[in-house]
PDB file of N, CA and C and ligand atoms in Angstrom:
ATOM      1  N   UNK A   4      13.287  -6.559  15.747  1.00 58.00           N
ATOM      2  CA  UNK A   4      12.434  -5.831  14.805  1.00 58.00           C
ATOM      3  C   UNK A   4      12.535  -6.428  13.399  1.00 58.00           C
ATOM      4  N   UNK A   5      11.635  -6.090  12.531  1.00 62.00           N
ATOM      5  CA  UNK A   5      11.675  -6.550  11.164  1.00 62.00           C
ATOM      6  C   UNK A   5      11.435  -8.041  11.037  1.00 62.00           C
ATOM      7  N   UNK A   6      10.334  -8.494  11.552  1.00 71.00           N
ATOM      8  CA  UNK A   6       9.932  -9.902  11.469  1.00 71.00           C
ATOM      9  C   UNK A   6      10.121 -10.440  10.041  1.00 71.00           C
ATOM     10  N   UNK A   7      10.891 -11.516   9.895  1.00 85.00           N
ATOM     11  CA  UNK A   7      11.049 -12.134   8.586  1.00 85.00           C
ATOM     12  C   UNK A   7      12.044 -11.452   7.667  1.00 85.00           C
ATOM     13  N   UNK A   8      12.738 -10.438   8.149  1.00 95.00           N
ATOM     14  CA  UNK A   8      13.717  -9.734   7.308  1.00 95.00           C
ATOM     15  C   UNK A   8      15.065  -9.710   8.018  1.00 95.00           C
ATOM     16  N   UNK A   9      16.009 -10.438   7.448  1.00 96.00           N
ATOM     17  CA  UNK A   9      17.311 -10.530   8.104  1.00 96.00           C
ATOM     18  C   UNK A   9      18.077  -9.207   8.017  1.00 96.00           C
ATOM     19  N   UNK A  10      17.757  -8.380   7.025  1.00 96.00           N
ATOM     20  CA  UNK A  10      18.451  -7.086   6.905  1.00 96.00           C
ATOM     21  C   UNK A  10      18.105  -6.178   8.081  1.00 96.00           C
ATOM     22  N   UNK A  11      16.804  -6.100   8.395  1.00 96.00           N
ATOM     23  CA  UNK A  11      16.387  -5.246   9.517  1.00 96.00           C
ATOM     24  C   UNK A  11      16.852  -5.838  10.839  1.00 96.00           C
ATOM     25  N   UNK A  12      16.813  -7.163  10.929  1.00 94.00           N
ATOM     26  CA  UNK A  12      17.244  -7.813  12.175  1.00 94.00           C
ATOM     27  C   UNK A  12      18.735  -7.612  12.416  1.00 94.00           C
ATOM     28  N   UNK A  13      19.499  -7.418  11.323  1.00 94.00           N
ATOM     29  CA  UNK A  13      20.943  -7.259  11.454  1.00 94.00           C
ATOM     30  C   UNK A  13      21.384  -5.866  11.879  1.00 94.00           C
ATOM     31  N   UNK A  14      20.451  -4.938  11.992  1.00 95.00           N
ATOM     32  CA  UNK A  14      20.816  -3.553  12.337  1.00 95.00           C
ATOM     33  C   UNK A  14      20.731  -3.349  13.844  1.00 95.00           C
ATOM     34  N   UNK A  15      21.858  -2.993  14.446  1.00 92.00           N
ATOM     35  CA  UNK A  15      21.780  -2.747  15.895  1.00 92.00           C
ATOM     36  C   UNK A  15      21.973  -1.273  16.216  1.00 92.00           C
ATOM     37  N   UNK A  16      22.553  -0.523  15.290  1.00 96.00           N
ATOM     38  CA  UNK A  16      22.689   0.917  15.529  1.00 96.00           C
ATOM     39  C   UNK A  16      22.265   1.641  14.254  1.00 96.00           C
ATOM     40  N   UNK A  17      21.251   2.469  14.345  1.00 97.00           N
ATOM     41  CA  UNK A  17      20.715   3.135  13.158  1.00 97.00           C
ATOM     42  C   UNK A  17      21.601   4.321  12.788  1.00 97.00           C
ATOM     43  N   UNK A  18      22.007   4.362  11.514  1.00 97.00           N
ATOM     44  CA  UNK A  18      22.804   5.497  11.026  1.00 97.00           C
ATOM     45  C   UNK A  18      21.893   6.705  10.816  1.00 97.00           C
ATOM     46  N   UNK A  19      22.317   7.850  11.319  1.00 96.00           N
ATOM     47  CA  UNK A  19      21.568   9.098  11.163  1.00 96.00           C
ATOM     48  C   UNK A  19      22.182   9.930  10.039  1.00 96.00           C
ATOM     49  N   UNK A  20      21.390  10.834   9.481  1.00 96.00           N
ATOM     50  CA  UNK A  20      21.900  11.709   8.417  1.00 96.00           C
ATOM     51  C   UNK A  20      23.025  12.585   8.952  1.00 96.00           C
ATOM     52  N   UNK A  21      24.105  12.680   8.200  1.00 94.00           N
ATOM     53  CA  UNK A  21      25.198  13.567   8.596  1.00 94.00           C
ATOM     54  C   UNK A  21      24.791  15.017   8.360  1.00 94.00           C
ATOM     55  N   UNK A  22      24.181  15.251   7.203  1.00 95.00           N
ATOM     56  CA  UNK A  22      23.644  16.562   6.881  1.00 95.00           C
ATOM     57  C   UNK A  22      22.248  16.349   6.353  1.00 95.00           C
ATOM     58  N   UNK A  23      21.310  17.246   6.632  1.00 96.00           N
ATOM     59  CA  UNK A  23      19.930  17.040   6.212  1.00 96.00           C
ATOM     60  C   UNK A  23      19.710  17.612   4.815  1.00 96.00           C
ATOM     61  N   UNK A  24      20.392  17.010   3.849  1.00 98.00           N
ATOM     62  CA  UNK A  24      20.219  17.354   2.431  1.00 98.00           C
ATOM     63  C   UNK A  24      20.279  16.061   1.623  1.00 98.00           C
ATOM     64  N   UNK A  25      19.621  16.062   0.437  1.00 98.00           N
ATOM     65  CA  UNK A  25      19.854  15.000  -0.530  1.00 98.00           C
ATOM     66  C   UNK A  25      21.103  15.391  -1.310  1.00 98.00           C
ATOM     67  N   UNK A  26      22.147  14.571  -1.176  1.00 95.00           N
ATOM     68  CA  UNK A  26      23.425  14.941  -1.781  1.00 95.00           C
ATOM     69  C   UNK A  26      23.336  14.969  -3.313  1.00 95.00           C
ATOM     70  N   UNK A  27      22.515  14.106  -3.889  1.00 97.00           N
ATOM     71  CA  UNK A  27      22.365  14.107  -5.355  1.00 97.00           C
ATOM     72  C   UNK A  27      21.580  15.329  -5.824  1.00 97.00           C
ATOM     73  N   UNK A  28      20.500  15.671  -5.124  1.00 98.00           N
ATOM     74  CA  UNK A  28      19.728  16.866  -5.500  1.00 98.00           C
ATOM     75  C   UNK A  28      20.566  18.126  -5.339  1.00 98.00           C
ATOM     76  N   UNK A  29      21.334  18.163  -4.288  1.00 97.00           N
ATOM     77  CA  UNK A  29      22.175  19.334  -4.036  1.00 97.00           C
ATOM     78  C   UNK A  29      23.121  19.549  -5.225  1.00 97.00           C
ATOM     79  N   UNK A  30      23.672  18.440  -5.734  1.00 97.00           N
ATOM     80  CA  UNK A  30      24.626  18.501  -6.835  1.00 97.00           C
ATOM     81  C   UNK A  30      23.942  18.981  -8.121  1.00 97.00           C
ATOM     82  N   UNK A  31      22.686  18.533  -8.338  1.00 97.00           N
ATOM     83  CA  UNK A  31      22.021  18.851  -9.617  1.00 97.00           C
ATOM     84  C   UNK A  31      21.017  19.991  -9.492  1.00 97.00           C
ATOM     85  N   UNK A  32      20.920  20.579  -8.296  1.00 98.00           N
ATOM     86  CA  UNK A  32      19.987  21.678  -8.106  1.00 98.00           C
ATOM     87  C   UNK A  32      18.539  21.234  -8.019  1.00 98.00           C
ATOM     88  N   UNK A  33      18.299  19.981  -7.608  1.00 98.00           N
ATOM     89  CA  UNK A  33      16.948  19.448  -7.487  1.00 98.00           C
ATOM     90  C   UNK A  33      16.320  19.779  -6.133  1.00 98.00           C
ATOM     91  N   UNK A  34      15.028  19.450  -6.022  1.00 98.00           N
ATOM     92  CA  UNK A  34      14.324  19.664  -4.759  1.00 98.00           C
ATOM     93  C   UNK A  34      13.833  18.335  -4.239  1.00 98.00           C
ATOM     94  N   UNK A  35      13.630  18.260  -2.926  1.00 98.00           N
ATOM     95  CA  UNK A  35      13.177  17.007  -2.327  1.00 98.00           C
ATOM     96  C   UNK A  35      12.081  17.274  -1.320  1.00 98.00           C
ATOM     97  N   UNK A  36      11.369  16.198  -0.952  1.00 98.00           N
ATOM     98  CA  UNK A  36      10.271  16.294   0.015  1.00 98.00           C
ATOM     99  C   UNK A  36      10.731  15.768   1.378  1.00 98.00           C
ATOM    100  N   UNK A  37      11.125  14.496   1.400  1.00 98.00           N
ATOM    101  CA  UNK A  37      11.615  13.890   2.642  1.00 98.00           C
ATOM    102  C   UNK A  37      12.982  13.264   2.377  1.00 98.00           C
ATOM    103  N   UNK A  38      13.694  12.996   3.461  1.00 98.00           N
ATOM    104  CA  UNK A  38      15.043  12.430   3.327  1.00 98.00           C
ATOM    105  C   UNK A  38      15.134  11.059   3.983  1.00 98.00           C
ATOM    106  N   UNK A  39      15.942  10.195   3.381  1.00 98.00           N
ATOM    107  CA  UNK A  39      16.178   8.836   3.860  1.00 98.00           C
ATOM    108  C   UNK A  39      17.675   8.600   3.931  1.00 98.00           C
ATOM    109  N   UNK A  40      18.126   7.841   4.920  1.00 98.00           N
ATOM    110  CA  UNK A  40      19.548   7.560   5.065  1.00 98.00           C
ATOM    111  C   UNK A  40      19.820   6.074   4.851  1.00 98.00           C
ATOM    112  N   UNK A  41      20.737   5.769   3.934  1.00 98.00           N
ATOM    113  CA  UNK A  41      21.116   4.390   3.648  1.00 98.00           C
ATOM    114  C   UNK A  41      21.824   3.801   4.864  1.00 98.00           C
ATOM    115  N   UNK A  42      21.385   2.614   5.271  1.00 98.00           N
ATOM    116  CA  UNK A  42      21.960   1.993   6.463  1.00 98.00           C
ATOM    117  C   UNK A  42      23.192   1.157   6.161  1.00 98.00           C
ATOM    118  N   UNK A  43      23.561   1.049   4.905  1.00 98.00           N
ATOM    119  CA  UNK A  43      24.802   0.340   4.570  1.00 98.00           C
ATOM    120  C   UNK A  43      25.963   1.326   4.504  1.00 98.00           C
ATOM    121  N   UNK A  44      25.793   2.425   3.776  1.00 98.00           N
ATOM    122  CA  UNK A  44      26.921   3.339   3.560  1.00 98.00           C
ATOM    123  C   UNK A  44      26.695   4.716   4.181  1.00 98.00           C
ATOM    124  N   UNK A  45      25.496   4.996   4.678  1.00 97.00           N
ATOM    125  CA  UNK A  45      25.272   6.237   5.415  1.00 97.00           C
ATOM    126  C   UNK A  45      24.954   7.461   4.582  1.00 97.00           C
ATOM    127  N   UNK A  46      24.800   7.298   3.252  1.00 97.00           N
ATOM    128  CA  UNK A  46      24.449   8.469   2.450  1.00 97.00           C
ATOM    129  C   UNK A  46      22.980   8.829   2.662  1.00 97.00           C
ATOM    130  N   UNK A  47      22.661  10.107   2.498  1.00 98.00           N
ATOM    131  CA  UNK A  47      21.287  10.574   2.628  1.00 98.00           C
ATOM    132  C   UNK A  47      20.774  10.992   1.256  1.00 98.00           C
ATOM    133  N   UNK A  48      19.566  10.499   0.937  1.00 98.00           N
ATOM    134  CA  UNK A  48      18.969  10.734  -0.387  1.00 98.00           C
ATOM    135  C   UNK A  48      17.479  11.025  -0.201  1.00 98.00           C
ATOM    136  N   UNK A  49      16.826  11.467  -1.305  1.00 98.00           N
ATOM    137  CA  UNK A  49      15.420  11.879  -1.187  1.00 98.00           C
ATOM    138  C   UNK A  49      14.450  10.716  -1.411  1.00 98.00           C
ATOM    139  N   UNK A  50      13.242  10.870  -0.864  1.00 98.00           N
ATOM    140  CA  UNK A  50      12.227   9.815  -0.824  1.00 98.00           C
ATOM    141  C   UNK A  50      11.464   9.682  -2.138  1.00 98.00           C
ATOM    142  N   UNK A  51      10.532   8.737  -2.168  1.00 98.00           N
ATOM    143  CA  UNK A  51       9.754   8.488  -3.386  1.00 98.00           C
ATOM    144  C   UNK A  51       8.684   9.544  -3.652  1.00 98.00           C
ATOM    145  N   UNK A  52       8.410  10.438  -2.719  1.00 98.00           N
ATOM    146  CA  UNK A  52       7.514  11.558  -2.997  1.00 98.00           C
ATOM    147  C   UNK A  52       8.271  12.717  -3.645  1.00 98.00           C
ATOM    148  N   UNK A  53       9.579  12.603  -3.691  1.00 98.00           N
ATOM    149  CA  UNK A  53      10.409  13.637  -4.301  1.00 98.00           C
ATOM    150  C   UNK A  53      10.536  13.354  -5.796  1.00 98.00           C
ATOM    151  N   UNK A  54      10.712  14.392  -6.621  1.00 98.00           N
ATOM    152  CA  UNK A  54      10.736  14.177  -8.072  1.00 98.00           C
ATOM    153  C   UNK A  54      11.830  13.201  -8.523  1.00 98.00           C
ATOM    154  N   UNK A  55      12.948  13.171  -7.847  1.00 98.00           N
ATOM    155  CA  UNK A  55      14.077  12.378  -8.345  1.00 98.00           C
ATOM    156  C   UNK A  55      14.265  11.024  -7.661  1.00 98.00           C
ATOM    157  N   UNK A  56      13.555  10.789  -6.543  1.00 98.00           N
ATOM    158  CA  UNK A  56      13.564   9.467  -5.875  1.00 98.00           C
ATOM    159  C   UNK A  56      14.982   8.897  -5.718  1.00 98.00           C
ATOM    160  N   UNK A  57      15.878   9.706  -5.234  1.00 98.00           N
ATOM    161  CA  UNK A  57      17.278   9.271  -5.203  1.00 98.00           C
ATOM    162  C   UNK A  57      17.537   8.142  -4.219  1.00 98.00           C
ATOM    163  N   UNK A  58      16.767   8.040  -3.143  1.00 98.00           N
ATOM    164  CA  UNK A  58      17.007   6.959  -2.174  1.00 98.00           C
ATOM    165  C   UNK A  58      16.745   5.605  -2.823  1.00 98.00           C
ATOM    166  N   UNK A  59      15.650   5.506  -3.563  1.00 98.00           N
ATOM    167  CA  UNK A  59      15.326   4.246  -4.234  1.00 98.00           C
ATOM    168  C   UNK A  59      16.328   3.957  -5.349  1.00 98.00           C
ATOM    169  N   UNK A  60      16.712   4.993  -6.095  1.00 98.00           N
ATOM    170  CA  UNK A  60      17.723   4.794  -7.143  1.00 98.00           C
ATOM    171  C   UNK A  60      19.032   4.301  -6.533  1.00 98.00           C
ATOM    172  N   UNK A  61      19.406   4.877  -5.393  1.00 98.00           N
ATOM    173  CA  UNK A  61      20.645   4.453  -4.732  1.00 98.00           C
ATOM    174  C   UNK A  61      20.534   2.992  -4.294  1.00 98.00           C
ATOM    175  N   UNK A  62      19.397   2.612  -3.723  1.00 98.00           N
ATOM    176  CA  UNK A  62      19.220   1.236  -3.245  1.00 98.00           C
ATOM    177  C   UNK A  62      19.332   0.252  -4.408  1.00 98.00           C
ATOM    178  N   UNK A  63      18.708   0.577  -5.524  1.00 98.00           N
ATOM    179  CA  UNK A  63      18.734  -0.339  -6.660  1.00 98.00           C
ATOM    180  C   UNK A  63      20.117  -0.379  -7.313  1.00 98.00           C
ATOM    181  N   UNK A  64      20.764   0.775  -7.416  1.00 98.00           N
ATOM    182  CA  UNK A  64      22.069   0.822  -8.069  1.00 98.00           C
ATOM    183  C   UNK A  64      23.140   0.145  -7.218  1.00 98.00           C
ATOM    184  N   UNK A  65      23.034   0.272  -5.905  1.00 98.00           N
ATOM    185  CA  UNK A  65      24.102  -0.200  -5.023  1.00 98.00           C
ATOM    186  C   UNK A  65      23.811  -1.570  -4.430  1.00 98.00           C
ATOM    187  N   UNK A  66      22.517  -1.946  -4.396  1.00 98.00           N
ATOM    188  CA  UNK A  66      22.141  -3.178  -3.708  1.00 98.00           C
ATOM    189  C   UNK A  66      22.077  -3.025  -2.197  1.00 98.00           C
ATOM    190  N   UNK A  67      22.161  -1.798  -1.698  1.00 98.00           N
ATOM    191  CA  UNK A  67      22.036  -1.569  -0.256  1.00 98.00           C
ATOM    192  C   UNK A  67      20.564  -1.667   0.131  1.00 98.00           C
ATOM    193  N   UNK A  68      20.191  -2.579   1.037  1.00 98.00           N
ATOM    194  CA  UNK A  68      18.782  -2.923   1.196  1.00 98.00           C
ATOM    195  C   UNK A  68      17.952  -1.992   2.085  1.00 98.00           C
ATOM    196  N   UNK A  69      18.581  -1.372   3.093  1.00 98.00           N
ATOM    197  CA  UNK A  69      17.774  -0.740   4.154  1.00 98.00           C
ATOM    198  C   UNK A  69      18.020   0.764   4.229  1.00 98.00           C
ATOM    199  N   UNK A  70      16.910   1.519   4.323  1.00 98.00           N
ATOM    200  CA  UNK A  70      16.993   2.954   4.582  1.00 98.00           C
ATOM    201  C   UNK A  70      16.287   3.266   5.896  1.00 98.00           C
ATOM    202  N   UNK A  71      16.670   4.381   6.503  1.00 98.00           N
ATOM    203  CA  UNK A  71      15.960   4.913   7.662  1.00 98.00           C
ATOM    204  C   UNK A  71      15.417   6.281   7.292  1.00 98.00           C
ATOM    205  N   UNK A  72      14.265   6.642   7.834  1.00 98.00           N
ATOM    206  CA  UNK A  72      13.799   8.011   7.663  1.00 98.00           C
ATOM    207  C   UNK A  72      14.795   8.960   8.308  1.00 98.00           C
ATOM    208  N   UNK A  73      15.100  10.048   7.611  1.00 98.00           N
ATOM    209  CA  UNK A  73      15.971  11.073   8.184  1.00 98.00           C
ATOM    210  C   UNK A  73      15.156  12.276   8.652  1.00 98.00           C
ATOM    211  N   UNK A  74      13.825  12.101   8.729  1.00 97.00           N
ATOM    212  CA  UNK A  74      12.968  13.204   9.170  1.00 97.00           C
ATOM    213  C   UNK A  74      12.948  13.281  10.695  1.00 97.00           C
ATOM    214  N   UNK A  75      12.985  14.509  11.242  1.00 94.00           N
ATOM    215  CA  UNK A  75      12.948  14.650  12.695  1.00 94.00           C
ATOM    216  C   UNK A  75      11.684  14.000  13.266  1.00 94.00           C
ATOM    217  N   UNK A  76      11.842  13.237  14.323  1.00 95.00           N
ATOM    218  CA  UNK A  76      10.694  12.626  14.986  1.00 95.00           C
ATOM    219  C   UNK A  76      10.235  11.327  14.361  1.00 95.00           C
ATOM    220  N   UNK A  77      10.772  10.958  13.204  1.00 97.00           N
ATOM    221  CA  UNK A  77      10.404   9.680  12.590  1.00 97.00           C
ATOM    222  C   UNK A  77      11.473   8.661  12.903  1.00 97.00           C
ATOM    223  N   UNK A  78      11.039   7.509  13.394  1.00 97.00           N
ATOM    224  CA  UNK A  78      11.988   6.466  13.777  1.00 97.00           C
ATOM    225  C   UNK A  78      11.545   5.153  13.146  1.00 97.00           C
ATOM    226  N   UNK A  79      11.824   5.017  11.867  1.00 97.00           N
ATOM    227  CA  UNK A  79      11.509   3.754  11.197  1.00 97.00           C
ATOM    228  C   UNK A  79      12.541   3.428  10.135  1.00 97.00           C
ATOM    229  N   UNK A  80      12.573   2.127   9.825  1.00 97.00           N
ATOM    230  CA  UNK A  80      13.473   1.577   8.819  1.00 97.00           C
ATOM    231  C   UNK A  80      12.636   0.890   7.762  1.00 97.00           C
ATOM    232  N   UNK A  81      13.175   0.835   6.543  1.00 97.00           N
ATOM    233  CA  UNK A  81      12.491   0.128   5.461  1.00 97.00           C
ATOM    234  C   UNK A  81      13.498  -0.711   4.699  1.00 97.00           C
ATOM    235  N   UNK A  82      13.126  -1.961   4.397  1.00 97.00           N
ATOM    236  CA  UNK A  82      13.962  -2.861   3.609  1.00 97.00           C
ATOM    237  C   UNK A  82      13.350  -3.019   2.226  1.00 97.00           C
ATOM    238  N   UNK A  83      14.102  -2.667   1.191  1.00 97.00           N
ATOM    239  CA  UNK A  83      13.601  -2.781  -0.192  1.00 97.00           C
ATOM    240  C   UNK A  83      13.357  -4.219  -0.623  1.00 97.00           C
ATOM    241  N   UNK A  84      14.352  -5.118  -0.510  1.00 96.00           N
ATOM    242  CA  UNK A  84      14.113  -6.470  -1.056  1.00 96.00           C
ATOM    243  C   UNK A  84      12.971  -7.212  -0.375  1.00 96.00           C
ATOM    244  N   UNK A  85      12.748  -6.957   0.899  1.00 96.00           N
ATOM    245  CA  UNK A  85      11.674  -7.664   1.610  1.00 96.00           C
ATOM    246  C   UNK A  85      10.405  -6.823   1.745  1.00 96.00           C
ATOM    247  N   UNK A  86      10.432  -5.574   1.302  1.00 96.00           N
ATOM    248  CA  UNK A  86       9.305  -4.657   1.459  1.00 96.00           C
ATOM    249  C   UNK A  86       8.819  -4.663   2.913  1.00 96.00           C
ATOM    250  N   UNK A  87       9.783  -4.530   3.830  1.00 95.00           N
ATOM    251  CA  UNK A  87       9.482  -4.649   5.269  1.00 95.00           C
ATOM    252  C   UNK A  87       9.755  -3.315   5.984  1.00 95.00           C
ATOM    253  N   UNK A  88       8.847  -2.958   6.884  1.00 95.00           N
ATOM    254  CA  UNK A  88       9.001  -1.776   7.729  1.00 95.00           C
ATOM    255  C   UNK A  88       9.290  -2.185   9.161  1.00 95.00           C
ATOM    256  N   UNK A  89      10.061  -1.388   9.868  1.00 95.00           N
ATOM    257  CA  UNK A  89      10.214  -1.599  11.299  1.00 95.00           C
ATOM    258  C   UNK A  89      10.365  -0.254  11.975  1.00 95.00           C
ATOM    259  N   UNK A  90       9.722  -0.100  13.132  1.00 95.00           N
ATOM    260  CA  UNK A  90       9.955   1.089  13.950  1.00 95.00           C
ATOM    261  C   UNK A  90      10.988   0.734  14.992  1.00 95.00           C
ATOM    262  N   UNK A  91      11.682   1.759  15.458  1.00 93.00           N
ATOM    263  CA  UNK A  91      12.700   1.496  16.479  1.00 93.00           C
ATOM    264  C   UNK A  91      12.645   2.537  17.564  1.00 93.00           C
TER     265      UNK A  91
HETATM  266 ZN1  LIG B 857      15.278  -7.407   4.297  1.00 74.94          ZN
HETATM  267 ZN1  LIG B 858      17.439  13.721  -4.417  1.00 74.94          ZN
HETATM  268 ZN1  LIG B 859      24.141   2.947   0.466  1.00 74.94          ZN
END
């Protein structure tokens, strides 16, 4: 999966959300729309439709390239540096 993206190709087991909350929003009392799970460290953060966009902030701050949707029934990965999507 992830044609042309070594980050997506390097993933053999997708990390799932431990808890279905954005840990940063929970701490600051924020709200979120959808959840994404970082495939490097396993933290779950909120998507770009959410006011605080914590998943993208985490990716940029940490350099962790790949997130997975943490929404039930959604099975896809996204790589920030390559702007690449893959379903699994
Ligand atoms: Zn990549
Ligand atoms: Zn958040
Ligand atoms: Zn991470």
